[in-house]
Coordinates of C-alpha atoms in Angstrom, one line a residue:
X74 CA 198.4 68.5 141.6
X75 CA 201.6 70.6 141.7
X76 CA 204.3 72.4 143.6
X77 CA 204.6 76.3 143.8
X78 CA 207.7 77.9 144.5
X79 CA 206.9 82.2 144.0
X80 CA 210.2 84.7 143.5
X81 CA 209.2 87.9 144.3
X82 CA 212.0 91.0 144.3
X83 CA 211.9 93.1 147.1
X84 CA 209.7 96.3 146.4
X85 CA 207.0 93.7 144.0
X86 CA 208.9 94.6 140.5
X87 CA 208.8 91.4 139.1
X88 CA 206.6 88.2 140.8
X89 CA 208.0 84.6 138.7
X90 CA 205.8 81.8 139.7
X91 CA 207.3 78.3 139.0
X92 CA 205.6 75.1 139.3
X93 CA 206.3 71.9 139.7
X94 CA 205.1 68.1 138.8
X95 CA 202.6 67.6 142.2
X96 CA 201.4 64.2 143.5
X97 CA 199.0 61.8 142.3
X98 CA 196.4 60.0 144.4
X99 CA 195.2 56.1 144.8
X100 CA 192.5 54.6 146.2
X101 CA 193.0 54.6 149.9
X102 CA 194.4 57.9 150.3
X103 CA 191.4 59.0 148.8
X104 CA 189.4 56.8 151.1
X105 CA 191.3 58.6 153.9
X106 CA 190.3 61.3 153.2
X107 CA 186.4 60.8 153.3
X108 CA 186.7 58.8 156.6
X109 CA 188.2 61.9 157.9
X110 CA 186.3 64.4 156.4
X111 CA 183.1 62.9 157.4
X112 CA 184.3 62.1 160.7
X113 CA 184.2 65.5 161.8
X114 CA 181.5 67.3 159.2
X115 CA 178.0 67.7 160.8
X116 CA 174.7 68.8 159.4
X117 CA 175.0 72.9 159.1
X118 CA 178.5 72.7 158.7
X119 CA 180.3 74.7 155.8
X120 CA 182.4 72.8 153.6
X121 CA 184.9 74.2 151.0
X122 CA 185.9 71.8 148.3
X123 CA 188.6 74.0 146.5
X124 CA 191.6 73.7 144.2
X125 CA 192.4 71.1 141.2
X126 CA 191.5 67.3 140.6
X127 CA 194.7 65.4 141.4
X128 CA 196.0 62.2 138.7
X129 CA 194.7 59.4 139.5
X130 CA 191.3 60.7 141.1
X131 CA 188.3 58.9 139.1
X132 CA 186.4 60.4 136.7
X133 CA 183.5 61.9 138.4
X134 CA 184.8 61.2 141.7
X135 CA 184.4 65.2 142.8
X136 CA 180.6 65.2 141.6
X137 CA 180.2 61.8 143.8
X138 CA 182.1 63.4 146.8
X139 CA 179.1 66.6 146.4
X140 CA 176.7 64.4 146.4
X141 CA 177.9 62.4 149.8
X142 CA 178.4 66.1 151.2
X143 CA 174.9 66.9 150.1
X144 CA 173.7 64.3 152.0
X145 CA 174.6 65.3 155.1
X146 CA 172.9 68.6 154.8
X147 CA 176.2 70.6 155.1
X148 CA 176.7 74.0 153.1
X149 CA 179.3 73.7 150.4
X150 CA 181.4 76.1 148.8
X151 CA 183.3 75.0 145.7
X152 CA 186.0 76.6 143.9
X153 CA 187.2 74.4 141.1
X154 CA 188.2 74.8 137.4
X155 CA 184.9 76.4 136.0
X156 CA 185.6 73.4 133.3
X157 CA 184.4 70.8 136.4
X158 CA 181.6 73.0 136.8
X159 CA 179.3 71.7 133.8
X160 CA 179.5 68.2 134.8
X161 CA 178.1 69.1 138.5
X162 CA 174.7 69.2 140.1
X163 CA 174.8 72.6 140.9
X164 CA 171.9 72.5 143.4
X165 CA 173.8 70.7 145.9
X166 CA 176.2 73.8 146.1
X167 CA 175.8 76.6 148.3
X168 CA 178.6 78.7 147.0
X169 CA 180.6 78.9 143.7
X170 CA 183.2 81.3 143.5
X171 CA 184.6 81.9 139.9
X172 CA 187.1 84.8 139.0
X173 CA 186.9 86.9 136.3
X174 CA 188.9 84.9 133.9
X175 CA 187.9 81.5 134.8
X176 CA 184.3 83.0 133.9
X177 CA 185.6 84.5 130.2
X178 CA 187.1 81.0 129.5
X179 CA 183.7 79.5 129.9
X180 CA 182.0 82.5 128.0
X181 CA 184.3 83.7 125.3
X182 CA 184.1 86.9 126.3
X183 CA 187.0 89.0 127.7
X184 CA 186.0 92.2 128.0
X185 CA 182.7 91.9 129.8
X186 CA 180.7 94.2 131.7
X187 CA 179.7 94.2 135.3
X188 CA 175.7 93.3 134.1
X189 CA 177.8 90.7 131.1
X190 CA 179.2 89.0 133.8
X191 CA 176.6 88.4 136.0
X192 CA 174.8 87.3 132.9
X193 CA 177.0 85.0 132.1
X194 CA 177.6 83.6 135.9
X195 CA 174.3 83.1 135.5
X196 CA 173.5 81.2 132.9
X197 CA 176.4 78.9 133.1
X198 CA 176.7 78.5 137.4
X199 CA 174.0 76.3 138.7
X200 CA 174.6 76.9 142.2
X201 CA 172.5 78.8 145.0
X202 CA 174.9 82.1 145.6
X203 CA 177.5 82.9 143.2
X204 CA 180.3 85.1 143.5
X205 CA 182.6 86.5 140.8
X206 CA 186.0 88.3 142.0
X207 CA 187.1 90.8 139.7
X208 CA 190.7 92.1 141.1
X209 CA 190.8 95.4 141.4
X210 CA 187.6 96.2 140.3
X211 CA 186.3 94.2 143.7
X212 CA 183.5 91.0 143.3
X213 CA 179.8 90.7 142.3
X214 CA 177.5 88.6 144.7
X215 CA 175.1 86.8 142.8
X216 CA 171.5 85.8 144.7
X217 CA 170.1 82.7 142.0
X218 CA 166.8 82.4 143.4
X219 CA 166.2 86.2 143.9
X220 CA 167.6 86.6 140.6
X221 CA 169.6 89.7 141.3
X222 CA 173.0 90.8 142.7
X223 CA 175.6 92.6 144.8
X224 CA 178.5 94.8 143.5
X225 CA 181.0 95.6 146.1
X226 CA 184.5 97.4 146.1
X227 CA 187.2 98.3 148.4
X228 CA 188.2 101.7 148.0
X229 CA 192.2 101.9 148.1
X230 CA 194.0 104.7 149.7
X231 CA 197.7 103.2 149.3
X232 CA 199.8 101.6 146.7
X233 CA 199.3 98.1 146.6
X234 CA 201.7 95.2 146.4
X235 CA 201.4 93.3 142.8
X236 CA 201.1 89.7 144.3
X237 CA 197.5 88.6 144.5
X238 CA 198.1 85.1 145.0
X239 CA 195.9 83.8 147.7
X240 CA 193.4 86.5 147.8
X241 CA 190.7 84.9 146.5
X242 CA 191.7 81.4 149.5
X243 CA 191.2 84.0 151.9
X244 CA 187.9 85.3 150.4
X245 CA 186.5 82.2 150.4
X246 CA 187.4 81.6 154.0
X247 CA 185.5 84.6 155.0
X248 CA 182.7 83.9 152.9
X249 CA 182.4 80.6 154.9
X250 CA 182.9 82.3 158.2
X251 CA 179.7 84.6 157.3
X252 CA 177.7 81.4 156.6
X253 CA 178.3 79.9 159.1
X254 CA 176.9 82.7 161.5
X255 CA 174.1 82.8 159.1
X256 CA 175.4 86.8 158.6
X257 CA 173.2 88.9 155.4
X258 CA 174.8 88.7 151.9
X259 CA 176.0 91.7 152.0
X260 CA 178.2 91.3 155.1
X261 CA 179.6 88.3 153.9
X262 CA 180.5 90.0 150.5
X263 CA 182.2 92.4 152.5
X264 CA 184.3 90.2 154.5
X265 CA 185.1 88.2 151.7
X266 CA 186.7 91.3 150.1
X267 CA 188.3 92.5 153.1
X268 CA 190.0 89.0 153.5
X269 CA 191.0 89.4 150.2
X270 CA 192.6 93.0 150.2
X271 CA 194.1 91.8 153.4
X272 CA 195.5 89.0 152.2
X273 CA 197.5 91.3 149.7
X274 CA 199.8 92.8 152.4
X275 CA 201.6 89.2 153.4
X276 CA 203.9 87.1 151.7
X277 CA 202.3 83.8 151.9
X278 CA 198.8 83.2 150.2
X279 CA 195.5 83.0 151.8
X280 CA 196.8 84.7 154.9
X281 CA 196.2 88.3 156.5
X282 CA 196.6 90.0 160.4
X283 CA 193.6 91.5 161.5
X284 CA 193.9 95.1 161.4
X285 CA 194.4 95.1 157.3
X286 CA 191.0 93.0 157.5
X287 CA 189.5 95.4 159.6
X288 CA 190.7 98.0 157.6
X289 CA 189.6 96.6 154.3
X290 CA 185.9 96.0 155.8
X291 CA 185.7 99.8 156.6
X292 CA 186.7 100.6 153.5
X293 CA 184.4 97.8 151.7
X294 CA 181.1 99.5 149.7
X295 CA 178.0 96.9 148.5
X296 CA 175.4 98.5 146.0
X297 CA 171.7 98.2 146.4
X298 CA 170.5 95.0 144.9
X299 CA 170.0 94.8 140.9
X300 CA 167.8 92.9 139.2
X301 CA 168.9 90.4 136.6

Protein backbone atom coordinates (compact mmCIF):
# COMPACT_ATOMS: atom_id res chain seq x y z
CA UNK A 1 0.00 0.00 0.00
CA UNK A 2 2.94 2.39 0.08
CA UNK A 3 6.58 3.06 -0.45
CA UNK A 4 9.07 3.84 2.53
CA UNK A 5 12.07 5.68 2.01
CA UNK A 6 13.79 6.22 6.03
CA UNK A 7 16.66 9.22 6.52
CA UNK A 8 18.41 8.56 9.42
CA UNK A 9 21.59 10.91 10.45
CA UNK A 10 24.51 9.21 11.46
CA UNK A 11 24.65 8.81 15.41
CA UNK A 12 20.24 8.25 15.28
CA UNK A 13 19.61 12.29 16.02
CA UNK A 14 16.86 12.65 13.85
CA UNK A 15 14.89 9.38 11.97
CA UNK A 16 12.38 11.23 8.92
CA UNK A 17 10.27 8.55 7.52
CA UNK A 18 8.64 9.45 4.11
CA UNK A 19 6.08 7.55 2.34
CA UNK A 20 4.91 7.15 -0.76
CA UNK A 21 1.55 6.43 -3.01
CA UNK A 22 2.08 2.23 -3.09
CA UNK A 23 0.33 -0.14 -5.57
CA UNK A 24 -3.10 -1.31 -5.91
CA UNK A 25 -4.15 -4.83 -6.63
CA UNK A 26 -6.72 -6.63 -9.30
CA UNK A 27 -8.15 -9.68 -9.44
CA UNK A 28 -5.60 -12.02 -10.82
CA UNK A 29 -2.68 -10.81 -8.90
CA UNK A 30 -4.66 -11.54 -6.11
CA UNK A 31 -5.48 -14.93 -7.45
CA UNK A 32 -1.68 -15.40 -7.83
CA UNK A 33 -1.16 -15.05 -4.86
CA UNK A 34 -3.46 -17.87 -3.37
CA UNK A 35 -2.35 -20.38 -6.07
CA UNK A 36 1.02 -19.80 -4.67
CA UNK A 37 0.42 -19.54 -1.21
CA UNK A 38 -1.50 -22.60 -1.07
CA UNK A 39 0.73 -24.39 -3.30
CA UNK A 40 3.32 -24.62 -0.78
CA UNK A 41 1.27 -24.31 2.84
CA UNK A 42 0.63 -27.71 4.50
CA UNK A 43 -1.42 -28.70 7.48
CA UNK A 44 0.79 -27.55 10.74
CA UNK A 45 2.36 -24.96 8.83
CA UNK A 46 2.57 -21.31 10.35
CA UNK A 47 1.31 -18.69 8.30
CA UNK A 48 1.77 -14.90 8.95
CA UNK A 49 -0.71 -12.70 7.20
CA UNK A 50 0.83 -9.19 8.13
CA UNK A 51 0.87 -5.57 6.95
CA UNK A 52 -2.07 -3.29 5.31
CA UNK A 53 -5.03 -4.13 2.81
CA UNK A 54 -3.95 -2.90 -0.54
CA UNK A 55 -6.66 -0.65 -3.03
CA UNK A 56 -8.46 -2.51 -4.81
CA UNK A 57 -8.59 -5.73 -2.50
CA UNK A 58 -12.46 -6.59 -1.83
CA UNK A 59 -14.11 -5.87 0.97
CA UNK A 60 -13.80 -8.75 3.25
CA UNK A 61 -11.38 -10.45 1.10
CA UNK A 62 -8.72 -10.79 4.24
CA UNK A 63 -11.48 -12.43 6.48
CA UNK A 64 -12.20 -14.89 3.35
CA UNK A 65 -8.41 -15.53 2.84
CA UNK A 66 -8.46 -16.72 7.05
CA UNK A 67 -11.01 -18.72 6.53
CA UNK A 68 -9.39 -20.66 3.29
CA UNK A 69 -6.12 -20.73 5.62
CA UNK A 70 -8.22 -22.18 8.47
CA UNK A 71 -9.21 -24.76 6.40
CA UNK A 72 -6.16 -26.19 5.88
CA UNK A 73 -5.42 -26.58 9.57
CA UNK A 74 -2.34 -24.33 9.33
CA UNK A 75 -1.40 -21.89 12.45
CA UNK A 76 -1.90 -18.30 11.58
CA UNK A 77 -0.45 -15.27 12.89
CA UNK A 78 -1.94 -11.93 11.93
CA UNK A 79 -0.70 -8.58 12.29
CA UNK A 80 -3.07 -6.18 10.69
CA UNK A 81 -4.62 -2.65 11.56
CA UNK A 82 -6.37 -3.60 14.88
CA UNK A 83 -9.37 -1.68 12.87
CA UNK A 84 -9.56 -5.17 10.55
CA UNK A 85 -9.58 -6.95 13.71
CA UNK A 86 -13.41 -6.54 14.59
CA UNK A 87 -14.69 -7.74 11.43
CA UNK A 88 -12.54 -11.19 11.83
CA UNK A 89 -13.33 -14.67 13.25
CA UNK A 90 -10.87 -14.59 15.69
CA UNK A 91 -10.91 -18.26 16.41
CA UNK A 92 -9.35 -19.13 13.30
CA UNK A 93 -6.24 -17.22 14.46
CA UNK A 94 -3.46 -18.55 16.38
CA UNK A 95 -1.57 -15.42 16.96
CA UNK A 96 -2.44 -11.61 16.97
CA UNK A 97 0.15 -9.34 17.68
CA UNK A 98 -1.05 -5.66 18.41
CA UNK A 99 1.34 -2.86 19.75
CA UNK A 100 0.77 -0.69 22.38
CA UNK A 101 -0.77 1.99 20.39
CA UNK A 102 -2.71 0.11 17.87
CA UNK A 103 -4.35 -1.34 21.17
CA UNK A 104 -5.07 2.44 22.75
CA UNK A 105 -6.74 3.35 19.33
CA UNK A 106 -9.16 0.55 19.83
CA UNK A 107 -9.54 1.29 23.58
CA UNK A 108 -9.30 4.96 24.17
CA UNK A 109 -7.02 4.71 26.59
CA UNK A 110 -3.36 5.95 26.35
CA UNK A 111 -1.93 5.66 29.41
CA UNK A 112 -2.77 2.04 30.33
CA UNK A 113 -1.39 -0.22 32.78
CA UNK A 114 0.33 -3.49 32.21
CA UNK A 115 -3.07 -5.46 33.90
CA UNK A 116 -5.29 -2.36 31.54
CA UNK A 117 -3.80 -3.61 28.66
CA UNK A 118 -4.12 -7.07 28.91
CA UNK A 119 -7.65 -6.25 29.84
CA UNK A 120 -8.27 -4.56 27.05
CA UNK A 121 -6.36 -7.18 24.53
CA UNK A 122 -8.64 -9.19 25.97
CA UNK A 123 -11.76 -8.15 25.60
CA UNK A 124 -11.39 -6.73 22.20
CA UNK A 125 -8.79 -9.71 20.50
CA UNK A 126 -10.60 -12.87 19.69
CA UNK A 127 -7.75 -14.88 18.89
CA UNK A 128 -6.11 -17.94 20.69
CA UNK A 129 -2.57 -16.22 21.97
CA UNK A 130 -2.20 -12.61 21.95
CA UNK A 131 0.77 -10.62 22.21
CA UNK A 132 1.08 -6.91 22.97
CA UNK A 133 4.65 -5.21 22.36
CA UNK A 134 5.19 -2.33 24.43
CA UNK A 135 8.80 -0.74 23.22
CA UNK A 136 10.84 -0.34 25.77
CA UNK A 137 8.86 -1.57 28.38
CA UNK A 138 9.21 -5.25 26.47
CA UNK A 139 5.64 -7.29 25.42
CA UNK A 140 2.87 -9.14 27.36
CA UNK A 141 1.96 -12.73 26.14
CA UNK A 142 -1.59 -13.30 26.50
CA UNK A 143 -2.88 -17.25 27.06
CA UNK A 144 -7.04 -16.70 25.96
CA UNK A 145 -8.14 -20.00 27.04
CA UNK A 146 -5.96 -20.11 30.30
CA UNK A 147 -7.14 -16.75 30.81
CA UNK A 148 -3.81 -15.35 32.05
CA UNK A 149 -0.50 -13.87 30.85
CA UNK A 150 3.25 -13.42 30.41
CA UNK A 151 5.21 -10.15 31.01
CA UNK A 152 8.67 -10.27 29.64
CA UNK A 153 11.51 -7.59 29.32
CA UNK A 154 14.92 -7.31 28.04
CA UNK A 155 17.09 -5.74 30.33
CA UNK A 156 19.52 -3.16 28.41
CA UNK A 157 22.99 -2.57 29.26
CA UNK A 158 23.90 -0.14 26.35
CA UNK A 159 22.49 2.85 24.61
CA UNK A 160 20.20 2.06 22.07
CA UNK A 161 19.74 3.26 18.60
CA UNK A 162 16.25 5.32 18.18
CA UNK A 163 14.98 3.41 14.99
CA UNK A 164 12.56 0.75 15.91
CA UNK A 165 11.25 0.11 12.60
CA UNK A 166 11.02 -3.52 12.00
CA UNK A 167 11.24 -4.73 15.37
CA UNK A 168 8.08 -5.93 15.88
CA UNK A 169 8.55 -8.07 11.68
CA UNK A 170 11.23 -9.62 13.33
CA UNK A 171 9.26 -10.57 16.51
CA UNK A 172 6.78 -11.97 14.72
CA UNK A 173 9.17 -14.12 12.77
CA UNK A 174 10.44 -15.63 15.92
CA UNK A 175 7.24 -16.10 17.39
CA UNK A 176 6.52 -18.28 14.23
CA UNK A 177 9.77 -20.09 14.46
CA UNK A 178 8.77 -21.14 18.30
CA UNK A 179 5.54 -22.50 16.89
CA UNK A 180 6.51 -24.20 14.63
CA UNK A 181 8.90 -26.35 16.99
CA UNK A 182 5.89 -26.50 19.23
CA UNK A 183 8.50 -24.58 21.90
CA UNK A 184 6.48 -23.31 25.62
CA UNK A 185 5.09 -19.79 25.65
CA UNK A 186 7.47 -18.55 27.46
CA UNK A 187 10.35 -19.39 25.09
CA UNK A 188 8.66 -18.08 22.23
CA UNK A 189 7.95 -14.71 24.14
CA UNK A 190 11.53 -14.66 24.68
CA UNK A 191 12.62 -15.08 21.23
CA UNK A 192 10.23 -12.82 19.98
CA UNK A 193 11.82 -10.07 22.15
CA UNK A 194 15.25 -10.98 21.34
CA UNK A 195 14.41 -10.78 17.59
CA UNK A 196 13.14 -7.60 18.30
CA UNK A 197 15.97 -5.96 20.37
CA UNK A 198 18.16 -7.49 17.75
CA UNK A 199 16.58 -6.15 15.07
CA UNK A 200 17.34 -2.58 16.62
CA UNK A 201 21.18 -2.72 15.92
CA UNK A 202 20.72 -2.91 11.81
CA UNK A 203 19.74 -0.52 9.34
CA UNK A 204 17.17 -2.27 7.47
CA UNK A 205 13.82 -3.46 9.32
CA UNK A 206 13.00 -6.89 10.38
CA UNK A 207 16.57 -8.01 10.17
CA UNK A 208 19.21 -8.89 12.98
CA UNK A 209 22.89 -11.14 13.01
CA UNK A 210 22.76 -13.69 15.48
CA UNK A 211 24.93 -12.79 18.26
CA UNK A 212 22.64 -9.53 19.16
CA UNK A 213 19.75 -12.27 19.19
CA UNK A 214 21.59 -14.43 21.32
CA UNK A 215 22.40 -11.70 23.40
CA UNK A 216 18.98 -10.24 23.71
CA UNK A 217 17.64 -13.96 24.72
CA UNK A 218 20.14 -13.94 27.69
CA UNK A 219 19.12 -10.96 28.70
CA UNK A 220 15.21 -11.63 28.12
CA UNK A 221 13.14 -12.06 31.74
CA UNK A 222 9.20 -13.74 31.58
CA UNK A 223 7.18 -13.41 34.89
CA UNK A 224 5.26 -16.19 36.41
CA UNK A 225 1.93 -16.42 34.92
CA UNK A 226 -1.00 -13.92 36.07
CA UNK A 227 -4.36 -14.51 36.24
CA UNK A 228 -6.76 -12.35 34.32
Amino acid sequence: TRRNLTLVTKHNELVCHIQNQGYSVDDGLLGRLEENLFSKCAEHDVVIVSGSVPPGTPQRYLDGLLGRLNERKVKIILDVDPTLLRDIDGSAITLMKPNREELARMTGNNDATIPEIVAAAYSTIRSRYIVVSLGAEGAVWIDRAGRRYLHGKIDVMERLPSDAIGCGDAMIGACAIGFSRGDPEETILKMGLAAGYANLFMDGPGVFVLTDYSRGLDRAHVSSWEKI
